[in-house]
PDB file of C-alpha atoms in Angstrom:
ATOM      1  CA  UNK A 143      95.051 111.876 156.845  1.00 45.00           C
ATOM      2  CA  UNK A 144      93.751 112.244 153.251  1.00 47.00           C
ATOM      3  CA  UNK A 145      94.317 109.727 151.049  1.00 44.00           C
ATOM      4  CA  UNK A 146      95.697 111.618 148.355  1.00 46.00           C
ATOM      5  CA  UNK A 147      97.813 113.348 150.341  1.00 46.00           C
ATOM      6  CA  UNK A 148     102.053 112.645 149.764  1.00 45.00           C
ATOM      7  CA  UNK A 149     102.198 110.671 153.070  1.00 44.00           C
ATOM      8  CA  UNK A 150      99.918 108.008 151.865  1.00 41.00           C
ATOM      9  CA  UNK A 151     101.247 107.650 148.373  1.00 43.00           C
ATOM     10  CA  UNK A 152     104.863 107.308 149.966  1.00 43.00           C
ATOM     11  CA  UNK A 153     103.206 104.854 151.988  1.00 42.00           C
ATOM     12  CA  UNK A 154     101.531 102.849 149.106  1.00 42.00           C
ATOM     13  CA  UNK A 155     105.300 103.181 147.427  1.00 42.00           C
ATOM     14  CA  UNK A 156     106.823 101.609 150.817  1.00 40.00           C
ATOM     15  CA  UNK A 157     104.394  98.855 150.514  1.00 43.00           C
ATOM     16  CA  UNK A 158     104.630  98.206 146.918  1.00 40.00           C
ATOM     17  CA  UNK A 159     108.714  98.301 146.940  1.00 40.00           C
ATOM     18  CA  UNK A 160     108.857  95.974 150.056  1.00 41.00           C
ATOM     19  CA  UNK A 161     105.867  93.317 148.936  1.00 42.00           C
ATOM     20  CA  UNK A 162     107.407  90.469 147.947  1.00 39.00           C
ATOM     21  CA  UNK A 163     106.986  89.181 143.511  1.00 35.00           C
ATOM     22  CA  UNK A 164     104.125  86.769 144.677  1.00 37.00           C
ATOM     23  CA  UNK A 165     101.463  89.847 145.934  1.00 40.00           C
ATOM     24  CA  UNK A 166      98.689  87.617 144.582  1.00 38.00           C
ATOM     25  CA  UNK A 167      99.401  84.621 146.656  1.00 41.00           C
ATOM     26  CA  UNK A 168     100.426  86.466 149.676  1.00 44.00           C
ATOM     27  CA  UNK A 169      97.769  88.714 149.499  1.00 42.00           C
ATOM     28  CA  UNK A 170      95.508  85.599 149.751  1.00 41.00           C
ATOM     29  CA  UNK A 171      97.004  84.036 152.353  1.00 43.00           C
ATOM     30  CA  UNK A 172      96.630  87.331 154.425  1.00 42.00           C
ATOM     31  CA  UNK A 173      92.601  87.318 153.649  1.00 41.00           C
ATOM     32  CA  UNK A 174      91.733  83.278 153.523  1.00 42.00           C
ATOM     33  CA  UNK A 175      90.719  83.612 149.801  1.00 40.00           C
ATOM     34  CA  UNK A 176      92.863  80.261 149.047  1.00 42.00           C
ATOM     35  CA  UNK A 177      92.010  76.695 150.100  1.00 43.00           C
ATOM     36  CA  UNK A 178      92.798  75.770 153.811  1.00 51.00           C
ATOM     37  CA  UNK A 179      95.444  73.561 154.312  1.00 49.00           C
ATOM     38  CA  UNK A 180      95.165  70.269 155.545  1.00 52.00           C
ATOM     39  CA  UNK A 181      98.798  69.209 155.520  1.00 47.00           C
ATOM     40  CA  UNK A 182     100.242  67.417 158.455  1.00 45.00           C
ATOM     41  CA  UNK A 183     101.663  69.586 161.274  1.00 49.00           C
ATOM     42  CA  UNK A 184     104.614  68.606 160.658  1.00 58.00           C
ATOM     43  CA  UNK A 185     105.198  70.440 157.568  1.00 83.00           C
ATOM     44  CA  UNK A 186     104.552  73.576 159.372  1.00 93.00           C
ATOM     45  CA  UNK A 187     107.660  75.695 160.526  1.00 93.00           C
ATOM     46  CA  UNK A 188     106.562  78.567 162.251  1.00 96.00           C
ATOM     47  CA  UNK A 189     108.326  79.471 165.877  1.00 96.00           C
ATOM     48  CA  UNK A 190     106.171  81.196 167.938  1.00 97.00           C
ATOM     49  CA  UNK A 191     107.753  83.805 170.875  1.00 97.00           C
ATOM     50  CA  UNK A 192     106.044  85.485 174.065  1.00 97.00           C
ATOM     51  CA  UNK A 193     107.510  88.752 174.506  1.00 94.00           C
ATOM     52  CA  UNK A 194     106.950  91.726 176.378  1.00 90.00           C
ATOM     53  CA  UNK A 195     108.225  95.117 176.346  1.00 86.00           C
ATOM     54  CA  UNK A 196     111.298  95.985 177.645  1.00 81.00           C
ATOM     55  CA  UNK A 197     111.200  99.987 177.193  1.00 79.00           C
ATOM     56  CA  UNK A 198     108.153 100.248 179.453  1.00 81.00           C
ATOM     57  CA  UNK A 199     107.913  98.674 183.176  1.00 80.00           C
ATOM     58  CA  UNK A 200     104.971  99.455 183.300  1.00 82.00           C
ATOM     59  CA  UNK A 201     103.532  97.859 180.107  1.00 85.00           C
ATOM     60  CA  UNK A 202     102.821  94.161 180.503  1.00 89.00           C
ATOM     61  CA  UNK A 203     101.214  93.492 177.134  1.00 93.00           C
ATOM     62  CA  UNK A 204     101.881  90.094 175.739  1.00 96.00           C
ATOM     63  CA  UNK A 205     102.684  89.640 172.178  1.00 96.00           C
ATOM     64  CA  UNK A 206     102.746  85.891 170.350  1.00 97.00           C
ATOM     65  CA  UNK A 207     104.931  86.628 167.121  1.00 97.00           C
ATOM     66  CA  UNK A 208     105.214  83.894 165.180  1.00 97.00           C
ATOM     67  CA  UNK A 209     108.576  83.315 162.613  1.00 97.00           C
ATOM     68  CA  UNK A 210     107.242  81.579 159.716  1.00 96.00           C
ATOM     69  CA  UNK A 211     110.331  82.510 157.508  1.00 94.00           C
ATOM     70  CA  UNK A 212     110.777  78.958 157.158  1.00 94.00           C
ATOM     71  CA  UNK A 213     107.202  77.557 157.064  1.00 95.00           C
ATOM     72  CA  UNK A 214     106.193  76.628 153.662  1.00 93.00           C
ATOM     73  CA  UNK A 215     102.632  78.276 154.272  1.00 92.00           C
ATOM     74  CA  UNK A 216     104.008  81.827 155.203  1.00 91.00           C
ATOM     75  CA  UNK A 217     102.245  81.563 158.574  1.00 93.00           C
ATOM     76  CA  UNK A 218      98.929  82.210 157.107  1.00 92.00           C
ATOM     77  CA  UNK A 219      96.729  81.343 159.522  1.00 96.00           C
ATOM     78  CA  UNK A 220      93.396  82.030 158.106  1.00 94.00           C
ATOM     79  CA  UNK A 221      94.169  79.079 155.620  1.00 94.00           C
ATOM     80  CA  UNK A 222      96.568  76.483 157.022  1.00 95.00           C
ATOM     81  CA  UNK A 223      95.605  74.242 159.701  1.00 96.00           C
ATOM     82  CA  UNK A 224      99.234  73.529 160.369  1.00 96.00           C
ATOM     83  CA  UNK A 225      99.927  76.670 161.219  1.00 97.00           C
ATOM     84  CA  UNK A 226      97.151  77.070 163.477  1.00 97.00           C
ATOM     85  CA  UNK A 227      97.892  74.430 165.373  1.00 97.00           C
ATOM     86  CA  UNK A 228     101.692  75.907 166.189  1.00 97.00           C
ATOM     87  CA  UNK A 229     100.133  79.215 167.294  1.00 98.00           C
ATOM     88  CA  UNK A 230      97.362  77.246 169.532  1.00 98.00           C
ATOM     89  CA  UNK A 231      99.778  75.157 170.995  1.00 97.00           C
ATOM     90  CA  UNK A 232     101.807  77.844 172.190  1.00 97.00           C
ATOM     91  CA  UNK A 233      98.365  79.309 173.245  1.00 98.00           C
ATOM     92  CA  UNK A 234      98.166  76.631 175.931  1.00 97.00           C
ATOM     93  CA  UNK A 235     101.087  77.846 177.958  1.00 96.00           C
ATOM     94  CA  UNK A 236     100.733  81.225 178.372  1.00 96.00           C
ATOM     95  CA  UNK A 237      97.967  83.753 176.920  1.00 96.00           C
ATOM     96  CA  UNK A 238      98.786  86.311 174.578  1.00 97.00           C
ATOM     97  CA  UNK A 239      97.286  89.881 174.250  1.00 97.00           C
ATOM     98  CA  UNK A 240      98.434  90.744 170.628  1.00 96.00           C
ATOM     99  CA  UNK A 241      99.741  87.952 167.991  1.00 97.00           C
ATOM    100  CA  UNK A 242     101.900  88.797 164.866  1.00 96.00           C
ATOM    101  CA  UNK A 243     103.385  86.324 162.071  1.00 96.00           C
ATOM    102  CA  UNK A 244     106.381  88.072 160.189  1.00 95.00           C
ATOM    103  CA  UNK A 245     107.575  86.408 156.757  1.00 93.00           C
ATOM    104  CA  UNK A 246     108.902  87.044 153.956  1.00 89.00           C
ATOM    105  CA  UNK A 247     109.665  90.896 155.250  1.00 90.00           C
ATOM    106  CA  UNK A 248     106.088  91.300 155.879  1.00 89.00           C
ATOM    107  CA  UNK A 249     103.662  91.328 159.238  1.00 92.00           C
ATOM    108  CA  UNK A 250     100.509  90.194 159.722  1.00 92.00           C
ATOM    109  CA  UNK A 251      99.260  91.784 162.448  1.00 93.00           C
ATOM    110  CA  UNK A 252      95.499  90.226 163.573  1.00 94.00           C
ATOM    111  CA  UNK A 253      92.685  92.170 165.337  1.00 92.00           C
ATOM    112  CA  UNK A 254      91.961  91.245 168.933  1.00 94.00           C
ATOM    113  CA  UNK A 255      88.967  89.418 168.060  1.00 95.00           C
ATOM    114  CA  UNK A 256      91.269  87.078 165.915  1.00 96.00           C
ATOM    115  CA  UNK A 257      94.054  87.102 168.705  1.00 97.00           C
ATOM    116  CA  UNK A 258      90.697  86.051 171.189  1.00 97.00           C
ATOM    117  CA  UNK A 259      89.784  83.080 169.199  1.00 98.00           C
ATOM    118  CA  UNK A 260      92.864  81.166 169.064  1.00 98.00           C
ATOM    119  CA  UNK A 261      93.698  82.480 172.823  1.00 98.00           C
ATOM    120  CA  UNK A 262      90.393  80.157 173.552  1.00 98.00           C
ATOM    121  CA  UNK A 263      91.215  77.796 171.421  1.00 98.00           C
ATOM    122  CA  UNK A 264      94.144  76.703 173.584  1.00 98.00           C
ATOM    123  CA  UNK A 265      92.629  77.423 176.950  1.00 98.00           C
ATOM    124  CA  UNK A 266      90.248  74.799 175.539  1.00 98.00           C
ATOM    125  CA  UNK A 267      92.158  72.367 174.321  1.00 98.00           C
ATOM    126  CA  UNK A 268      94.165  72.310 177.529  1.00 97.00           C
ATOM    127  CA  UNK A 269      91.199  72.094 179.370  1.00 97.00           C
ATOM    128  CA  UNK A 270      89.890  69.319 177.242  1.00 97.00           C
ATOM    129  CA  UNK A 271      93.204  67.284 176.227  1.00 95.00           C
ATOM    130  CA  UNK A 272      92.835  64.642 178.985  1.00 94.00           C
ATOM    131  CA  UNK A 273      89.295  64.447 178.830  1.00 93.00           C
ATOM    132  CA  UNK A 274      89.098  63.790 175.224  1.00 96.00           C
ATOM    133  CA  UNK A 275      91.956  63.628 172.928  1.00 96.00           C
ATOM    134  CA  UNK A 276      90.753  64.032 169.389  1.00 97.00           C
ATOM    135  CA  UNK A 277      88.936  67.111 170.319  1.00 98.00           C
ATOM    136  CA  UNK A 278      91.780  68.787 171.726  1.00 98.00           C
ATOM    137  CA  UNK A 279      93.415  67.907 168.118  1.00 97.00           C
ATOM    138  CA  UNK A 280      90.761  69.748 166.219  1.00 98.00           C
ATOM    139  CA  UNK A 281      90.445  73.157 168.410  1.00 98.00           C
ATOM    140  CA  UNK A 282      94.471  73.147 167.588  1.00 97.00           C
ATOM    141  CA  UNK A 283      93.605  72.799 163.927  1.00 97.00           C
ATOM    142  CA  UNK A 284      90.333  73.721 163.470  1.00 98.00           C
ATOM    143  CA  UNK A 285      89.102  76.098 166.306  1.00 98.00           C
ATOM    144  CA  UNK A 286      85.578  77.148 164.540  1.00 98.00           C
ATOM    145  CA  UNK A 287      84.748  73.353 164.459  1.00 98.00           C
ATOM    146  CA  UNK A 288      85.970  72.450 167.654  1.00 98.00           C
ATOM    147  CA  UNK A 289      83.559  75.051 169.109  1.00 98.00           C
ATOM    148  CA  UNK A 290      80.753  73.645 167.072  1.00 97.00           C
ATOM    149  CA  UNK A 291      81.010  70.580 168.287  1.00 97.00           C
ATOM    150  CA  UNK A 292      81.658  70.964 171.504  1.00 97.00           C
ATOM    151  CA  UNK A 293      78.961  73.052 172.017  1.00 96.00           C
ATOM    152  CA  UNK A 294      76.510  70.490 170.468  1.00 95.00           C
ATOM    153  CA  UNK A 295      77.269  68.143 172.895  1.00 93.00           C
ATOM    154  CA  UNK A 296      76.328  68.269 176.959  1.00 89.00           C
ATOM    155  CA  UNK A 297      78.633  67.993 179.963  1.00 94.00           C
ATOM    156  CA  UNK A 298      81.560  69.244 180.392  1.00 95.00           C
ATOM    157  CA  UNK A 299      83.029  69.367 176.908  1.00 96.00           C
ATOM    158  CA  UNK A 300      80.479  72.024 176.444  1.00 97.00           C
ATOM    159  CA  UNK A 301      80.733  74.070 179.865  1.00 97.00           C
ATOM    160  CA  UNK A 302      84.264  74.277 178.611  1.00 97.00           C
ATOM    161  CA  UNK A 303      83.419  75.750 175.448  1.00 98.00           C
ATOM    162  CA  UNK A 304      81.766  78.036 177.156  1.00 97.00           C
ATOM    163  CA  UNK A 305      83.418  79.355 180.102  1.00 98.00           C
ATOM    164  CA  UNK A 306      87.249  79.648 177.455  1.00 98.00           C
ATOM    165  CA  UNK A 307      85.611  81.873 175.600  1.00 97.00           C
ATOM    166  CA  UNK A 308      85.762  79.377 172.535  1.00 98.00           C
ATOM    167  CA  UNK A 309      81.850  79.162 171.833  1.00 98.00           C
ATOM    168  CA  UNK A 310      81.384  83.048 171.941  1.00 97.00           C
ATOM    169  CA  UNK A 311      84.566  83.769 169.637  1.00 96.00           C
ATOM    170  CA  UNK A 312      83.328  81.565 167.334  1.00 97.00           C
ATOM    171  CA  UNK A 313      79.809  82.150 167.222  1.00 96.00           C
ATOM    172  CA  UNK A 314      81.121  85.956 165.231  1.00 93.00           C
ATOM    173  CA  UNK A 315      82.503  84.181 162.131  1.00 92.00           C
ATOM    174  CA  UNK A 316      81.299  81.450 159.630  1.00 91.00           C
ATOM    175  CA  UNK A 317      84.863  81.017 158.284  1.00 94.00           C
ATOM    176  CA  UNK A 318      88.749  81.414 158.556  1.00 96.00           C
ATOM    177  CA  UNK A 319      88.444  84.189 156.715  1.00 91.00           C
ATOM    178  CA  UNK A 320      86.844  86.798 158.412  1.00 91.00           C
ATOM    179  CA  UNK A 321      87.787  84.799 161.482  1.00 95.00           C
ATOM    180  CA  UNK A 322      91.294  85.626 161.418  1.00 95.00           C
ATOM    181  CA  UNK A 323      91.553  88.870 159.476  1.00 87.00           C
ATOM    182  CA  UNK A 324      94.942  90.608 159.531  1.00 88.00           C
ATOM    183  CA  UNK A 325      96.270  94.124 158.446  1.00 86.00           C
ATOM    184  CA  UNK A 326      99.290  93.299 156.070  1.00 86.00           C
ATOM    185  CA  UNK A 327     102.758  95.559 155.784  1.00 84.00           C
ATOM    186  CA  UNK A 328     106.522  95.746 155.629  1.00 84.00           C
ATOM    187  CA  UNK A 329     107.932  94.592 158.856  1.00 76.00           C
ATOM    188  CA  UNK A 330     110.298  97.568 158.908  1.00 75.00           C
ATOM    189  CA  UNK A 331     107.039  99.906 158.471  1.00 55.00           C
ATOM    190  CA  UNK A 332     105.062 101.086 161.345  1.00 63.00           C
ATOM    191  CA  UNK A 333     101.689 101.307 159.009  1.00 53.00           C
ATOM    192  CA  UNK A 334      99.267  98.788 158.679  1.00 54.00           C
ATOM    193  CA  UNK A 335      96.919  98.151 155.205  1.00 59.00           C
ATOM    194  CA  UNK A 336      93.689  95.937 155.074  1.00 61.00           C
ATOM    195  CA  UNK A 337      94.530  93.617 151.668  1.00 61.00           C
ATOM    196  CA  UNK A 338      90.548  93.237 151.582  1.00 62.00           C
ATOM    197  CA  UNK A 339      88.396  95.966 150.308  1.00 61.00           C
ATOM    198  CA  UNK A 340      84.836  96.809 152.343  1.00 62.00           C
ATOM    199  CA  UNK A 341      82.308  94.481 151.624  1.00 62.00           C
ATOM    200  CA  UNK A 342      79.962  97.229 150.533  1.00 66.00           C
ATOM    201  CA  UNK A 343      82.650  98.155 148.483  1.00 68.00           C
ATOM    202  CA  UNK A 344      81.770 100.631 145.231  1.00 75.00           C
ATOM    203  CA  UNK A 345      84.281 100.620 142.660  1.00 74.00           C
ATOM    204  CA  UNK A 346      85.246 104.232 141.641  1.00 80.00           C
ATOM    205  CA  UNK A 347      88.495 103.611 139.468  1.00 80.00           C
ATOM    206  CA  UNK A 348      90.495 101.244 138.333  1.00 79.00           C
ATOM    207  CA  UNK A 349      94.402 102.112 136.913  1.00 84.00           C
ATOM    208  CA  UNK A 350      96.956  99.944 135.356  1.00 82.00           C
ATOM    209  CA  UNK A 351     100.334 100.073 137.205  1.00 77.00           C
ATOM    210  CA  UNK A 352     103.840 100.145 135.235  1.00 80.00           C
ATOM    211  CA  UNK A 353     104.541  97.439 137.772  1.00 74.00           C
ATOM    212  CA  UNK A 354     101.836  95.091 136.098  1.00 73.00           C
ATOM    213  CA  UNK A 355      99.753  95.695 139.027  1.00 69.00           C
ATOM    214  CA  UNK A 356      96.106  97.270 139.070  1.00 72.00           C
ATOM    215  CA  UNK A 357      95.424  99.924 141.770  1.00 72.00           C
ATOM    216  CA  UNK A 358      91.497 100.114 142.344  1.00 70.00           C
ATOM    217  CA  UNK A 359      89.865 103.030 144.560  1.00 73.00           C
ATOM    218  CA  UNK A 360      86.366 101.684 146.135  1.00 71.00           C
ATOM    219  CA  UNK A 361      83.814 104.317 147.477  1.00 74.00           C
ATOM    220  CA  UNK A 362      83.274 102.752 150.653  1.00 66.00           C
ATOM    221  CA  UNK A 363      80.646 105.001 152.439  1.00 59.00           C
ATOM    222  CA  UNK A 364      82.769 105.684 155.774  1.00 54.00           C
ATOM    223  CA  UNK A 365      84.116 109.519 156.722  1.00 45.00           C
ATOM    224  CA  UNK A 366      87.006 108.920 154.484  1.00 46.00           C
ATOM    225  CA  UNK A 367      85.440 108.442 151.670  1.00 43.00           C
ATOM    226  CA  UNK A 368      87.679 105.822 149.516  1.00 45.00           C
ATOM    227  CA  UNK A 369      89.246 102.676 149.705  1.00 44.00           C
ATOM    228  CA  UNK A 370      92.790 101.864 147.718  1.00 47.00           C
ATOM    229  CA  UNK A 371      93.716  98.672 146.765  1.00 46.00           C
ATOM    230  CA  UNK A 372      96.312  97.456 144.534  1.00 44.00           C
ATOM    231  CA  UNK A 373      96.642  93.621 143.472  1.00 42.00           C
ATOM    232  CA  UNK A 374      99.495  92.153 141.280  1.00 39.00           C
ATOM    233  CA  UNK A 375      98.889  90.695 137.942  1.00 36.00           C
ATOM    234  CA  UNK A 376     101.506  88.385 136.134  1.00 33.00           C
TER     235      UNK A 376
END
């Protein structure tokens, strides 16, 4: 679909009308850009759910979505610990094939390599718990350190690493980050938008919004040509 087409700017309306005053913050929750949170777990309200769908027999697709309506970090996952944790833990029960966190009228929706990691992460730290504790903690918390360690150490601390996937989904990110990427949008919307712009990003334009915002349009070298993005300003 072209981007300038009236679909897409009814979209970007959508999105802008249903984004909640604090775009900047949540925007950065949604893409890691703040400081990870080390706040105890039990600060953290999100309520995670299995469900599967009930339309199609036939369809046994697992999806983990996570209420964090009344968490104070929103759910963000790429930079709270606490919230992590909640999503892991539930992880250790019962695998999921697609995770969502819904706040604040919005969904993150995270890609499966995202949805892989923490799946790992709690295979491992069920696998791990008796054996050793404090590890189990940290792949709850902190499942890009867990695998480091673990997989500096021999036995069976690392064969688990290994064989739960943990090592290899960690080994494609440096950070929470681009670890746990998610596409942001109205929960009532069935589109999607990356909050981050392509790395090899080109800025074409920049124009100032009678919202306060600033809506930027990045030559990004792919077959569609631009990227739009839009951040709040206060």
């Amino acid at each position: 679909m072209p981007l300038g087409s009236p679909s897409i700017d009814s979209l970007s309306e959508t999105v802008a009308a249903a984004l909640p005053d604090a775009l900047g913050d949540r925007l950065a929750d949604a893409t890691g850009s703040q400081r990870d949170s080390r706040d105890s777990a039990g600060d953290c309200g999100c309520e995670p759910a299995f469900s599967t769908p009930t339309d199609r027999p036939d369809d046994d697709t697992v999806t983990l979505a996570v209420d964090a309506g009344d968490c104070p970090h929103r759910g963000s996952l790429s930079t709270s610990a606490p919230c992590r944790a909640a999503v892991v833990e539930a992880l250790e029960t019962r695998d999921a094939d697609r995770l969502v966190v819904r706040a604040d009228g919005l969904e993150r929706r995270y890609d499966a390599d995202a949805t892989g990691l923490l799946v790992a992460a709690g295979r491992f730290a069920e696998r791990v718990r008796f054996r050793d504790d404090r590890l189990a903690d940290r792949a709850r918390e902190d499942p890009l350190g867990a695998a480091h360690e673990a997989t500096g150490r021999a036995g069976p601390v690392r064969r688990a690493a290994v064989e739960t996937g943990l090592a290899e989904g960690a080994s494609r990110s440096a950070d929470y980050g681009d670890a746990l990427r998610a596409v942001v949008g109205p929960t009532l919307a069935r589109s999607r938008v990356d909050p981050r712009p392509p790395a090899d990003g080109r800025l074409v334009e920049a124009t100032d919004l009678d919202t306060g915002a600033v809506a930027r349009i990045l030559r990004d070298g792919i077959e569609s040509g631009d990227f739009r993005a839009g951040r709040a300003t206060r």
